[in-house]
Amino acid sequence: MAATRTSGDLRLAGLTKEFDTFTAVHPMDLVIPEGSFFALLGPSGCGKTTTLRMVAGLEQPTAGRIHIGDTEITDTKAHQRNVNTVFQSYALFPHMNVLENVEFGLRRRGDKNATVKAKEALELVQLGEVAKKKPAQLSGGMQQRVALARAVVNRPDVLLLDEPLGALDLKLRRQMQIELKRIQQEVGLTFIHVTHDQEEAMTMADTIAVMNAGRIEQLGDPATLYEHPASTFVANFLGQSNLLKVTVTGPARNGEVPVTAYDTALTVAADHVPGDAKEVWLGVRPEKLRMGEHGGPNRLHGTVSDVSFTGVATQYLVRMPWGKELTVVQQNDGSGRARPGEDVTISWAAEHGFALDAAQAADAGVEEEG
Amino acid sequence: MAEGAAVVGTGAPVRKPVRRGRWVPYALLAPGLLWLVVFFVVPMITLGSQSLQEGNIDDGYVFTGNVSIYADAVQRYWPHLVRSIGYAATATVLALVLGYPLAYFMAQKAGRWKNILLILVIAPFFTSFLIRTLAWRNILSDDGPVVAFAQSTGFTSLLQAVGLTSNDTLLASKFAVICGLTYNFLPFMILPLYASLERLDPRLVEAAGDLYASPREAFRRVTWPLSLPGVVAGTLLTFIPAAGDFINSRLLGNTETVMIGQVIDSQFLRVLDYPLAAALSFILLTMIVVLVAFYVRKAGTEELV
C-alpha cells in the first residue's frame, strides 16, 4: 500500500481508542493513498465510526498517531484540521439557508470567494436552484447532497463520509452511490467512506478495509476481498459463502490440493490453502456452484429443498446427505429449473474454491437481517 | 359532504362528521376566551375608566375624562418608571448571564444529573416569593458573613464607588434590589433557555467545529442563534414581571430605590388614590408593550428559526 506514498496520504499508526469498559479500536496501522476512495466496512459496533471520528478530530485517540502527508494532526483540534465530514444525520444548520450552510466552512477560513465557490459546489451536486431554501424544505436526498457540497467545497485533504446514505431509500441510495463516485472522481479528493453495507462499499470504493471488533480483518480491492476472503468473517460479511469443513488428504499437485469432505474427494486451489493445515474450511460462493456436472470436477450430490426465483437469478437450497444446506445461485439464462425434492448434482471448478483456517467459527460475520 | 361520501365504501353507517367537527374548535376555545374576557378585558376597561375618574374614597369617584392625570403621573413619577425599567433590564441581563451557562450545562452536559438539576432550579418555587425575598434580608444583613466577606475583599467599597450602595453595607441599596430581582426571576430565565438548548442537536456544534469554527465561533454562529427562541422567551418572562415588581424594592431597597410597582401598590392600598394608581398601571403597561414589541421585532426577524 505504501509503495507510492505521496504528500497527501492519510497514515494511521497504532491508532487506538479505549472506552471505560471496552476497546473500540485496537492499535490500527493504515495508509490511505491521496485521491483514493476508501471504504471502512463492518457491522455496527466494529469501531469504524470511532476510527472516522478520530481522523475528524471529534474523538481523542487513546494512543497512536495520525498523519496527513508529513504533517501530524493527532493533537490538533477538529476545527484546525483540513478534514471535513459528511455526517450520518447531515447536521445541516437549520437556521441558515442552503447557500449559507455551504459557505460556512469557507467563511470561517476567511475565503473571499466563499459565495462563488459555494454556488459552484451546489452546481456540482445539482442543487443550484435551492440555494435560498432552508434545509427543512428539502427532501432527504437533497439534504444529503447539501451536506456533501458543504464538505467538498472546502477541498479538504480528506473527506469523511459517515454512513452518508443510511437514511435514504434503496433506489435513491443506488443513485447517490453513482453520484458520489462521480463527484469523487471529479474533485479528486481522498474519500473515506464508513458503511455497514457491503454492496455500497464494493460499488464505490477502490479499497475496502473490512473491520470486525475493533480490528481490520482484511484490506484490499473489492474483487480480491470477494474472491479471496482471508477469514470466515470476511467470507460471510461480503456476500454469501458456502463453507464445508474438509480434511487435506495429500500434497499439492498441479496447483491443486486434494481434500475430502464426508468421504467425497474434492480439490481446492493450492494458493488458497493455508500452510500445512490438516483441516480447513472450503468456501465456495453460491454463484460459482453449478447445477449439474458441467461446473467442474468438484461434485456433490444432494436434494433441492427450496427454490426462490428472484428475477435475474434463481436461488436454490440443496440439502447434502449429512444435513447441511448449500446455497446455489443460478443465472436466469434460460436453462431448466430444478424443483423442490429433486436429486441434483452440484459442481464447481477447483479455482473457485477458497480455503480458510478451520479454527474460525463458520458463521462469523453472517449478517443479521433487520 | 365529500368526507361523508368517503365513509360509504367502508360499509360503516354514514354519519355527519363535517357538521360535528365545525364547532369543536370553538367549544374548546370557549373556556379560555371566557376567562380572558372576565379576568382580562373587563378589568382593563374598568381600570381604564377608573384612571379617568375624579373624586376621593369618601365621596366616591365620578368619570370626568380627566386625561391630564396621565401627564401629571408621568411628571411626578418618571424617575420611578425609568428606575423600574433600568432595574428590570439589569436583572434580566444578569439572569441571562448567570442562567445561560447553567441551562447549557443542564441541557447538554449533565447526563443523568439533568433531572436533579432541573428540580433544584424549580425547588425555590416551593416556598413563597415573599419568604424568599425576606431571606435575602438575612443573607445580606449588616452583621452577616456575606457583608463581612464583601467588606474584607473590598467589594462593598467597589459597590459604593460605582453608586450601587450608599454605605459600607449591602442591604437597602440598588445592589440588593437588583440582586433580589435577579434571584427571584432567574428560574423564569433558565427554564425557557433549558427547553431550547435541550433541543439543540450537539452534532450541529460538532459539524461547526468540523467546518473550521473555533468553539467561540461555533457558539456565536450555531448554538446562540439556535437558542434565541429560549433567550427571547426567558428575557420576556424575566423582564416583564421584574419591571412591575414591588416586593424586592420594598424589602431590600431604600427610599431612593422605590420602583413603580411599589408606587402603584401604595397608591391603591394606602393612599387610596385609585385614578392615579390606575393611570400609572396603564403607563407601565404601555412602556412594557412598546419595549417588548421593539425587542421582539429586533430579535425575532432574521435569527429565529
XYZ file of C-alpha atoms in Angstrom, chain A residues 90-98 100-102 104-105 108 134-136 150, chain B residues 203-209 211 213 221-222 226:
31
model
C -26.299 15.513 7.714
C -26.179 18.014 10.636
C -27.184 20.899 8.383
C -27.625 24.189 10.236
C -31.399 24.654 10.351
C -31.275 28.446 10.789
C -29.198 29.026 7.675
C -30.250 28.591 4.084
C -28.567 26.078 1.812
C -25.078 29.784 3.931
C -24.614 26.201 5.008
C -22.241 25.528 2.134
C -19.906 28.122 6.376
C -16.502 26.452 6.224
C -14.628 30.551 8.852
C -33.827 26.245 4.345
C -32.649 22.639 4.834
C -36.010 21.639 6.328
C -20.752 21.740 2.361
C -23.995 17.213 16.289
C -24.607 20.670 14.844
C -21.936 22.069 17.135
C -19.699 19.189 16.115
C -20.374 19.975 12.469
C -19.456 23.624 13.044
C -16.148 22.502 14.571
C -16.118 23.178 9.340
C -15.307 27.067 13.502
C -22.875 31.005 14.709
C -24.752 27.904 15.787
C -30.489 28.269 17.700
